[in-house]
XYZ file of C-alpha atoms in Angstrom:
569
model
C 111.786 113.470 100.638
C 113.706 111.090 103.058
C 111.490 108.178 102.536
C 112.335 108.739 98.383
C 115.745 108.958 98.804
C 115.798 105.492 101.110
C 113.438 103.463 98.564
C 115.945 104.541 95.775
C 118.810 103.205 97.618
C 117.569 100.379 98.669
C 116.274 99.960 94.442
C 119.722 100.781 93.847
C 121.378 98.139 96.208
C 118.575 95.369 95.037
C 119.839 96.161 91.278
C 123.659 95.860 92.507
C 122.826 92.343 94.029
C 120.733 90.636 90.797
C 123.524 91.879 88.471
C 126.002 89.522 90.713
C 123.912 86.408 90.386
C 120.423 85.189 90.252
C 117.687 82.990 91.567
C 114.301 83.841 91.289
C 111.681 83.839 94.622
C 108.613 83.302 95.020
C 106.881 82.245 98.763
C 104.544 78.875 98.486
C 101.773 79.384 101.196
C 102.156 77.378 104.268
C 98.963 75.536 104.020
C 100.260 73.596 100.856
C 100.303 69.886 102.367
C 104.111 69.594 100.963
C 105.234 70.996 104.257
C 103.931 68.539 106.245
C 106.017 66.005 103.885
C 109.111 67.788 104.030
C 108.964 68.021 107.693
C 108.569 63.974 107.464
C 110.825 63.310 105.539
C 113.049 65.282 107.892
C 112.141 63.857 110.784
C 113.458 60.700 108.789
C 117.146 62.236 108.307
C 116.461 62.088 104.159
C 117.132 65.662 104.527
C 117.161 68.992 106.560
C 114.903 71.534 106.804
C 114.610 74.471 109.100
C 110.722 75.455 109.952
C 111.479 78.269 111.949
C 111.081 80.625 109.478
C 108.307 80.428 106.642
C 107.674 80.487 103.952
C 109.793 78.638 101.770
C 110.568 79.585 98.065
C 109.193 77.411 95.209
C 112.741 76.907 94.419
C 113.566 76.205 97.785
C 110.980 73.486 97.870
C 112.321 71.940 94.813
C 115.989 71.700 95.884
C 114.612 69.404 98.681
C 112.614 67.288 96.783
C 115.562 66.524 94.602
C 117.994 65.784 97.758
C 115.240 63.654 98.692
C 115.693 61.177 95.456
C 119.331 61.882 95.525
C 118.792 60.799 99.106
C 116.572 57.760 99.063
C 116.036 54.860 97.353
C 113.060 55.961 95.537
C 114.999 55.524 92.624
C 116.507 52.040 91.574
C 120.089 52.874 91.820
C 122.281 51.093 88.938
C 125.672 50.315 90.756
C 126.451 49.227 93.623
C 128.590 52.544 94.777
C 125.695 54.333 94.058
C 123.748 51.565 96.359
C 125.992 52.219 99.083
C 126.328 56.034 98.638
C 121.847 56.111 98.843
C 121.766 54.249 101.773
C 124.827 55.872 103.804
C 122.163 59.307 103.098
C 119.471 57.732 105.008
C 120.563 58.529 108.545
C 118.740 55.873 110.395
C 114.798 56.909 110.294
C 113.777 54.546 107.764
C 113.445 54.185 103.826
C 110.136 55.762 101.931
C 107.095 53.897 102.038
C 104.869 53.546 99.290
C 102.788 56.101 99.850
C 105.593 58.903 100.502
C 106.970 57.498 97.526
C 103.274 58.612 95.894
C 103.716 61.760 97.449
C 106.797 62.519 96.477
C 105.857 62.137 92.405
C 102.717 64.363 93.448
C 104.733 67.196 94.557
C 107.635 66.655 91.988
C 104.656 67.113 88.979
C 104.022 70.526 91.368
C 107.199 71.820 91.400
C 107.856 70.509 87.960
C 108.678 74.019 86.230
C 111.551 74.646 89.397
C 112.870 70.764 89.149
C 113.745 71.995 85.147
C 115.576 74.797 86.412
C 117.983 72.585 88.704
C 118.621 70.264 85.779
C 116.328 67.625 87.318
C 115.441 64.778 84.974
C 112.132 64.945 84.438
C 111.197 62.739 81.357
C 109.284 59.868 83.253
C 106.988 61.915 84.967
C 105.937 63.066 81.163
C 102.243 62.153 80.375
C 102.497 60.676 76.921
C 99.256 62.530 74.462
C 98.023 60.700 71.440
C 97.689 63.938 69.792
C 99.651 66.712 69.963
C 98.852 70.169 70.184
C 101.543 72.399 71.179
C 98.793 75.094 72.345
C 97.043 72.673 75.121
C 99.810 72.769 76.905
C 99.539 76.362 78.155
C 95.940 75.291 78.899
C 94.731 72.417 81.467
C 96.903 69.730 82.608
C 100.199 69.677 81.116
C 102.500 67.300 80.432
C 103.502 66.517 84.009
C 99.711 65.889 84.552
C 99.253 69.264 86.565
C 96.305 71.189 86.105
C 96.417 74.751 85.726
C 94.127 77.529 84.203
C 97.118 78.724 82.498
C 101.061 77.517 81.999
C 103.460 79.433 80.777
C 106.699 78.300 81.439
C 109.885 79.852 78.848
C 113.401 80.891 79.764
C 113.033 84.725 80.383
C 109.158 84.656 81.568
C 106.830 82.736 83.489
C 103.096 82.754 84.527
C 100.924 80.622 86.146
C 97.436 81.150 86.859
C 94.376 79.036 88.824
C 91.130 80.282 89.791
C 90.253 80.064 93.595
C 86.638 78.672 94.736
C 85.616 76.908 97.512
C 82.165 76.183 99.356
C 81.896 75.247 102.964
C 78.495 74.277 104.710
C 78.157 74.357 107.858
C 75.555 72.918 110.842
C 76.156 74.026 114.500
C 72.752 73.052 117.000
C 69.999 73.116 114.564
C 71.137 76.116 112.638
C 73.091 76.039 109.527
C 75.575 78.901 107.631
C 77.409 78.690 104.154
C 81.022 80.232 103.237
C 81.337 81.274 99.706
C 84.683 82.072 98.344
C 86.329 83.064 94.917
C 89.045 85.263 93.444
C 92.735 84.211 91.438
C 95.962 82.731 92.071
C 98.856 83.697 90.284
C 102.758 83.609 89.991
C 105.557 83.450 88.200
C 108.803 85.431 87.160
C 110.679 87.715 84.930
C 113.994 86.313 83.911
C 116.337 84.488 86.541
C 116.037 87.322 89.806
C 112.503 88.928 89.430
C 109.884 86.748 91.067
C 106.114 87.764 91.472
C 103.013 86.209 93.305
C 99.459 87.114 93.547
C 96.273 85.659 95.287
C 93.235 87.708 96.332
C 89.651 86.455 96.794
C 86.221 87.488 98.467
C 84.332 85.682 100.537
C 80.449 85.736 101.238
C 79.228 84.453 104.630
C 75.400 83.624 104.874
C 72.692 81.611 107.441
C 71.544 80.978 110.605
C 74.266 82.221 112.180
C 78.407 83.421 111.447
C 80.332 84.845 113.284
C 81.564 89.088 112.992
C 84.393 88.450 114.904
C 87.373 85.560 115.449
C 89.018 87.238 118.114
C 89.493 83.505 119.898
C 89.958 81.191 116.798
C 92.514 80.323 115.648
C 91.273 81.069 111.721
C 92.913 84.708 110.664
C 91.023 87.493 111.820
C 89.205 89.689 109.399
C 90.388 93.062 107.630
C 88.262 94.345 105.030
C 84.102 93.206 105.661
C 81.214 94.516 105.405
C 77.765 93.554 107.972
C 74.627 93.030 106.600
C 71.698 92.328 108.988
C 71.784 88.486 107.129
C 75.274 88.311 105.523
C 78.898 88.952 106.105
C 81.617 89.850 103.087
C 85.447 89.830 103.524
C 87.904 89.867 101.073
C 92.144 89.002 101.122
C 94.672 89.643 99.030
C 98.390 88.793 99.381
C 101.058 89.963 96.839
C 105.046 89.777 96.803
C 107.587 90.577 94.212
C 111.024 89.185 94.987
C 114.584 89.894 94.115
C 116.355 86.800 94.598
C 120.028 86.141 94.262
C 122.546 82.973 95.170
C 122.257 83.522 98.824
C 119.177 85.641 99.523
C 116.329 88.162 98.653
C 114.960 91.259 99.296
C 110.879 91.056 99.118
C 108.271 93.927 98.779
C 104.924 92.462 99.454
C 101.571 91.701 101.413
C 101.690 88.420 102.646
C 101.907 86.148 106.005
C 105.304 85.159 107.819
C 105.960 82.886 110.688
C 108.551 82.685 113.099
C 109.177 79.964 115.713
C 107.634 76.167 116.334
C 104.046 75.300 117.125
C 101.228 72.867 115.556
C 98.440 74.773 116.815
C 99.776 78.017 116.791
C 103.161 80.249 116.778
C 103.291 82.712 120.183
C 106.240 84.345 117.988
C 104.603 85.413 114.342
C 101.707 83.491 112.980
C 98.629 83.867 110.868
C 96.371 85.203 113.374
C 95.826 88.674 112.330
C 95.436 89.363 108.943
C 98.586 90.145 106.507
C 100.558 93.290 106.603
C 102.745 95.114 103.981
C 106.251 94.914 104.336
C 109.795 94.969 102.698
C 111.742 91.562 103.623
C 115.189 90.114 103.382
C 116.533 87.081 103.986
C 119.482 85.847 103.503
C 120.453 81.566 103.281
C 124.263 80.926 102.511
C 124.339 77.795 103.981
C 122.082 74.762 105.237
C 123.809 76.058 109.213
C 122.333 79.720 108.954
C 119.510 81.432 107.992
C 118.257 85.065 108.508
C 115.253 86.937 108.582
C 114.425 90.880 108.810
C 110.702 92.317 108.219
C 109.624 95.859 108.717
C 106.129 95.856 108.448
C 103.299 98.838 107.985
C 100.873 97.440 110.440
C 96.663 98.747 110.627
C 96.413 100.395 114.394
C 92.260 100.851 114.480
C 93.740 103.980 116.420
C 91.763 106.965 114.677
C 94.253 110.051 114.641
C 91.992 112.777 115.637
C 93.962 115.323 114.081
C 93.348 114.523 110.771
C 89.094 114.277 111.379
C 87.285 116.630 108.666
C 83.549 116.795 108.943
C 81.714 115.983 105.716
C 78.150 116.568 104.803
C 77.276 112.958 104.815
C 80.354 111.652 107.293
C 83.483 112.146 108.247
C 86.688 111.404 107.083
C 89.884 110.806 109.052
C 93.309 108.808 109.057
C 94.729 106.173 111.429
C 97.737 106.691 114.110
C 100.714 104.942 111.839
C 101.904 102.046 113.398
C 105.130 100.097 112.484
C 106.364 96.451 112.879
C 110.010 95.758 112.657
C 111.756 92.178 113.193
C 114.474 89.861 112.575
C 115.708 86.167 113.513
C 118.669 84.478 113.163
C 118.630 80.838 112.915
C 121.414 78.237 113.548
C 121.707 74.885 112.502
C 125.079 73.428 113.760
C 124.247 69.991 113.732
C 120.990 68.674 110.910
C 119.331 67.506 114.032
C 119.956 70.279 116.383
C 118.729 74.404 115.666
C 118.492 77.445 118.170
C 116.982 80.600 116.609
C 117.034 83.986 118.329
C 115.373 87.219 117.490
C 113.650 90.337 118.707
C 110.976 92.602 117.303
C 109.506 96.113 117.875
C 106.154 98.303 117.445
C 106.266 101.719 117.252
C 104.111 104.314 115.870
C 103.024 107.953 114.846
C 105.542 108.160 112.205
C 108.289 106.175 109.957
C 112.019 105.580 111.361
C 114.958 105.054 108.736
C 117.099 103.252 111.373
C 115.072 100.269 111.818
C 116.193 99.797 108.542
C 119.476 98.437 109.473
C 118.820 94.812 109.601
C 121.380 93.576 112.073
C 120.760 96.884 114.480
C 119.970 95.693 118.328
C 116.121 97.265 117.972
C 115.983 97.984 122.004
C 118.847 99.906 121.840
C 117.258 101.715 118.177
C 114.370 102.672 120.326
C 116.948 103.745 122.836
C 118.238 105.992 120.727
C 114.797 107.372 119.208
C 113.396 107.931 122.772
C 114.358 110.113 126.326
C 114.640 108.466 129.477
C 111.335 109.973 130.875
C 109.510 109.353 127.763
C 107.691 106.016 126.778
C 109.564 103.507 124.525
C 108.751 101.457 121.713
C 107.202 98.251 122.498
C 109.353 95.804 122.111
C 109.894 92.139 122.395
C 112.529 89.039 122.572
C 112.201 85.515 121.375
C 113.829 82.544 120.672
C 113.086 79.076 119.640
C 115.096 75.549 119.649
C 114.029 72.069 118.251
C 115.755 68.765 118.369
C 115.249 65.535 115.911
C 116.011 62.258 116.610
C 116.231 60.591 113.321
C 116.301 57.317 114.634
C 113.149 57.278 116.388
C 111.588 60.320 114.118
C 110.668 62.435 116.567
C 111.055 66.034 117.089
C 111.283 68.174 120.154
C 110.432 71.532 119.913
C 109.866 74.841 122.052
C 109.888 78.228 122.172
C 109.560 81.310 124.376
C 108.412 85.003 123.716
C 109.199 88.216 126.403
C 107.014 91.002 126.056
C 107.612 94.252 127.534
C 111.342 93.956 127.056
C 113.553 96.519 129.337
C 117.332 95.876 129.671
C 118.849 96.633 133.005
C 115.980 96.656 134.633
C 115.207 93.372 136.627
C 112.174 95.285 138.912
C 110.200 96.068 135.557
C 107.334 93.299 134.925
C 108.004 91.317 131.475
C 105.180 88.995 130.433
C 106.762 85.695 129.465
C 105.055 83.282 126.663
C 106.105 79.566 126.039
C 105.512 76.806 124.098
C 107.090 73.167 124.388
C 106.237 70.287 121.780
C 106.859 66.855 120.852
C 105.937 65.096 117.215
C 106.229 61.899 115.999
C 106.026 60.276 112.507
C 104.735 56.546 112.426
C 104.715 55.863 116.184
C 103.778 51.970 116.324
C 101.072 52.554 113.452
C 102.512 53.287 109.448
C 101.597 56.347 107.898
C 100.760 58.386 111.097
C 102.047 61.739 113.193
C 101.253 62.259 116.720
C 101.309 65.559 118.223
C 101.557 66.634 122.088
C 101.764 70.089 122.562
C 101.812 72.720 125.511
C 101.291 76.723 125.585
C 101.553 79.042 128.265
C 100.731 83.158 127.770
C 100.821 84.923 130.565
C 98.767 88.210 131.402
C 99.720 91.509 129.368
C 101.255 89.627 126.442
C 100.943 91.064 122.678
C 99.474 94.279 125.131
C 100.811 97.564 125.506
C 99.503 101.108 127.563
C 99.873 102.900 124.381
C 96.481 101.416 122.186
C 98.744 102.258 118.590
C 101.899 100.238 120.323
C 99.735 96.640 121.157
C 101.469 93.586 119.165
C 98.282 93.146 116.800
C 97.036 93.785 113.574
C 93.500 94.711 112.517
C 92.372 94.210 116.069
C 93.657 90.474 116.271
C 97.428 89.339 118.077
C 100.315 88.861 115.851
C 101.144 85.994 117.784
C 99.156 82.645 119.114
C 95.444 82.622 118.716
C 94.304 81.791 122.274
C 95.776 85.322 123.451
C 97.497 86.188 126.299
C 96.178 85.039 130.141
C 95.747 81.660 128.927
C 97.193 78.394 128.139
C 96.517 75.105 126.168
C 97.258 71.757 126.147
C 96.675 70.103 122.577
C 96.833 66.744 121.136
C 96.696 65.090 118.061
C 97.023 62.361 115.579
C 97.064 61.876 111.870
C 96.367 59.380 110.398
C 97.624 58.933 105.903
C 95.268 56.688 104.832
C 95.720 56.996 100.517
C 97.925 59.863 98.453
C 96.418 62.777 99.421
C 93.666 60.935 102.177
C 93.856 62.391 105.503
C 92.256 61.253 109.236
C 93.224 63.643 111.448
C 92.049 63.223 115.217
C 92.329 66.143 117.799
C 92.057 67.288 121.060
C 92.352 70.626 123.294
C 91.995 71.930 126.522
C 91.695 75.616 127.099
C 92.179 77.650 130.244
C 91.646 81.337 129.873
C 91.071 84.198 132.335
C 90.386 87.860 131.624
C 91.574 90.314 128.549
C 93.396 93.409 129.389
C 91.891 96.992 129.053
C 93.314 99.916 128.681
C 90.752 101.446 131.428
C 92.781 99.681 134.156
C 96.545 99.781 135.561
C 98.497 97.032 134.301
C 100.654 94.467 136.545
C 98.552 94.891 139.669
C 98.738 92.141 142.898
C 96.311 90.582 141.953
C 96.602 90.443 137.929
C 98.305 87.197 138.221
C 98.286 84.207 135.630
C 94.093 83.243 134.895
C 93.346 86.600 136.992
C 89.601 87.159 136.443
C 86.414 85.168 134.936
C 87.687 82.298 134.483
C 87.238 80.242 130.891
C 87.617 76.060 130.441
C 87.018 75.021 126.983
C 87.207 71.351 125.497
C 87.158 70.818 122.397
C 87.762 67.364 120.711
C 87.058 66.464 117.230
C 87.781 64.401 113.503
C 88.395 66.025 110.156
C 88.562 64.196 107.016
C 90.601 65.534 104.349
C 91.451 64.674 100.348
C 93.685 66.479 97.829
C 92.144 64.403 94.442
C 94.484 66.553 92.432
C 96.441 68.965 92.773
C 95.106 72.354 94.640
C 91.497 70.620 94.952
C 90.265 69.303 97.967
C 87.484 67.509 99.989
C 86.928 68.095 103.608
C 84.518 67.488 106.343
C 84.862 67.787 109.829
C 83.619 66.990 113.570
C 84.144 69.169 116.365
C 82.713 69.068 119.632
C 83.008 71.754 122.328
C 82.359 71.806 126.132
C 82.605 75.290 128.071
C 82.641 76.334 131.249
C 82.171 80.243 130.245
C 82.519 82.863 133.026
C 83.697 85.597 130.631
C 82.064 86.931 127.409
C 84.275 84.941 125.112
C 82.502 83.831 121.547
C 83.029 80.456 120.647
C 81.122 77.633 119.226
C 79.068 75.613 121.069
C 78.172 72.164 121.530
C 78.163 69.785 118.099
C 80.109 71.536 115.171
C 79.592 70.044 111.344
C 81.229 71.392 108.540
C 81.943 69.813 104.690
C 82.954 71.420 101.706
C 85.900 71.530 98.561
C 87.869 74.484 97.707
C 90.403 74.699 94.665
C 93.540 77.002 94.769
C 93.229 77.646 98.335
């Protein structure tokens, strides 16, 4: 009866914030290649972004691609005030090339249907048809030249709809393995507050050889499969609908959420494990703060053996509840300067209104939930910082993760996890990004005693793919060769001792940092990438691996050859 009463306040409260204002939500995936431009054309001072938290809206999105043509001199300006007033936007990191200027139309005919909605002038991106036929345009490309399955873009309702398909051979020493994958991509919105998005696929693994696990990869591990003696089937599905006003919104959904920096991998909140459930809000009244709170239903693999019944054929049972609750707050005081600061918690066994206070201390939450002689919460702190140097368009970035957080307490062990970056857009050569990049995870992070308390998912870390007791040095370089064209060139070196168990005491003598068998990997490799229109794309890759295995991790060996397309992923 408690949990009723809370989701109709919290209905009621979302209904007493759309009737003030409105602004409709809904999350672009991160791996649409208009991040990577924004965070150019950031790096350039033509505007400011804030990647600590993601995703971005749609609408979001679009307000930066406009500041960007308000900001640059994309367009020919027609005064000389207006000259002046362009250029005195550009803080120092240069002017659009060519090709951004290419990019920027490409993601402008994207974002076309948000653009209208912020009174952006759209008539010469219009494709000009011979023959009319008011009906096509719901169908196909439309008149801003994007393709869809279906467009439907009016005043008090919106829907758009792709299919998603994609093929991927690939050759690893002789043998050879194919990744099949289909389902639907939709989104769209119900007047000016109610946003929606859906996108759900399966995927059928067959060949020589695949892999039933991708405990150290850093692709997201799997939920939902089933193992056949010569196949392998997953499936995904993420969903969100969004109540969005002036300065915020309030989310129920299914979807992925990162927090903190990191090319290679987040050590705060990353796609690793698969997505969870979860309400969100977040809340952005100005370009100098930003806030984030998730409380998430999270899958323990923890089988709760008082709820086994014995069937005729097998038996049936329920999983220890497990709970995921978070929030960061992100400053900006200067465009070129942002600390972000947060904490996050995993408890279990059942649900706890007062982690529903979003600015709560959680420690002190679990404090309250919890006796002195009994076992807390598992709980963590983080924060992250990046600089930008418009001038030279570069970016520092770090951050830092404590596990196994206990206040007061300066004899208890806390496992520490850092990361510290440094990118670069067009160093010496035009059209490029270099990438150096350093993480540490020491032993016993994203681990706790209790096996429904870890920081994981489905089995897999919620946090950076290589998993705690390790560490990474990474490298690379990209390379924009046409619109949409793509040489990327990488390199890593892995270090990685042994995994914790829950058999053994933790934080023993010897248990210090690569404790164990262990692990060097190097791995170096090219991938070739094209976006021909928009949402399909062309990609083969390289990769090369050299290991030094004295533990039983599973990775790929020697020469690695992939190629494929996908559309709508």
């Amino acid at each position: 009866m408690k949990k009723i009463y809370t989701f109709f306040i919290l209905i009621s409260l979302i209904s007493y914030l759309t009737s003030i204002s409105s602004a409709q939500v809904n999350f672009e995936p991160v791996n649409n290649s208009v991040y990577g431009f924004l965070e150019r054309m950031s790096q350039k001072g033509l505007i400011q972004t804030n990647e600590e938290i993601l995703p971005f809206s749609r609408m979001y999105i679009a307000e930066r691609l406009q500041k960007i043509v308000q900001n640059s001199e994309f367009r020919i300006q027609n005064s000389e005030e207006n000259a002046l007033t362009s250029l005195s936007m550009n803080l120092g990191g240069g002017r659009m090339s060519g090709l951004e200027k290419e990019e920027l139309e490409f993601y402008i005919r994207e974002f076309s249907s948000e653009l209208k909605k912020l009174d952006f002038d759209l008539t010469e991106y219009e494709v000009k048809k011979k023959l009319v036929d008011l009906k096509s345009d719901n169908f196909g490309f439309d008149k801003y030249n994007r393709f869809r399955l279906l467009s439907y873009d009016k005043a008090d309702f919106g829907l758009f709809i792709d299919p998603v398909i994609s093929y991927n051979y690939e050759m690893n020493e002789g043998q050879n393995s194919v990744l099949w994958s289909n389902g639907l991509k939709l989104y769209g919105n119900f007047g000016a507050s109610i946003g929606f998005n859906l996108e759900f696929f399966d995927n059928h693994y067959s060949g020589d050889y695949f892999y039933r696990t991708r405990k150290f990869s850093p692709l997201t591990g799997y939920e939902f499969n089933i193992n056949g003696q010569d196949y392998f089937d997953f499936d995904r599905m993420n969903a969100n609908v969004s109540f969005g006003w002036d300065w915020g919104s309030f989310t129920i959904g299914k979807d992925f959420n990162y927090y903190g920096s990191g090319e290679n991998g987040k050590i705060i909140l990353s796609d690793k494990a698969p997505s969870f459930p979860y309400i969100k809000l977040e809340v952005n009244h100005s370009d100098w703060f930003r806030f984030s709170y998730i409380h998430g239903y999270l899958n323990s693999q923890v089988i709760d053996s008082s709820t086994i019944r014995k069937g005729p054929l097998r038996d049936h049972f329920s999983k220890v509840e497990k709970y995921f609750v978070t929030h960061m707050i992100s400053f900006t005081p200067y465009s070129y300067l942002n600390l972000s600061l947060g904490e996050s918690v995993v408890y279990s066994d059942k649900f706890e209104p007062i982690y529903l206070i979003p600015v709560a201390f959680f420690r002190l939450a679990d404090h309250y939930l919890t006796d002195p002689d009994e076992s807390a919460g598992n709980a963590q702190l983080f924060a992250s910082l990046w600089y930008k140097n418009y001038w030279s368009r570069t970016k520092l970035y770090a951050s830092i993760f404590v596990d196994e957080l206990s206040l007061g307490n300066s004899d208890n062990p806390k496992a520490l996890a850092f990361n510290i970056g440094f990118k670069s857009v067009d160093p010496l050569i035009p059209e490029s990004e270099l990438v150096f990049e350093y993480t540490k995870i020491e032993p016993f992070n994203y681990f706790h005693a209790d096996q429904a308390q870890t920081y994981e998912n489905y089995g897999y870390q919620l946090g950076h793919w290589i998993g705690s007791n390790a560490d990474q040095l990474y490298l690379s370089f990209n390379k924009r060769i046409l619109r949409g064209l793509n040489l990327k060139l990488n390199y890593s070196y892995i270090r990685k001792g042994n995994e914790e168990s829950f058999d053994e005491a933790r934080y023993q003598d010897y248990q210090t940092f690569l404790w164990g068998d262990e692990n060097n990997i190097t791995q170096y490799g090219a991938e070739l990438n094209y976006e021909l229109i928009h949402s399909l794309k062309f990609s083969a890759k390289y990769n090369y691996s050299d290991e030094k295995l004295k533990g039983k991790l599973l990775v790929t060996e020697g020469s690695f050859i992939s190629f494929g397309f996908s559309y709508g992923m």
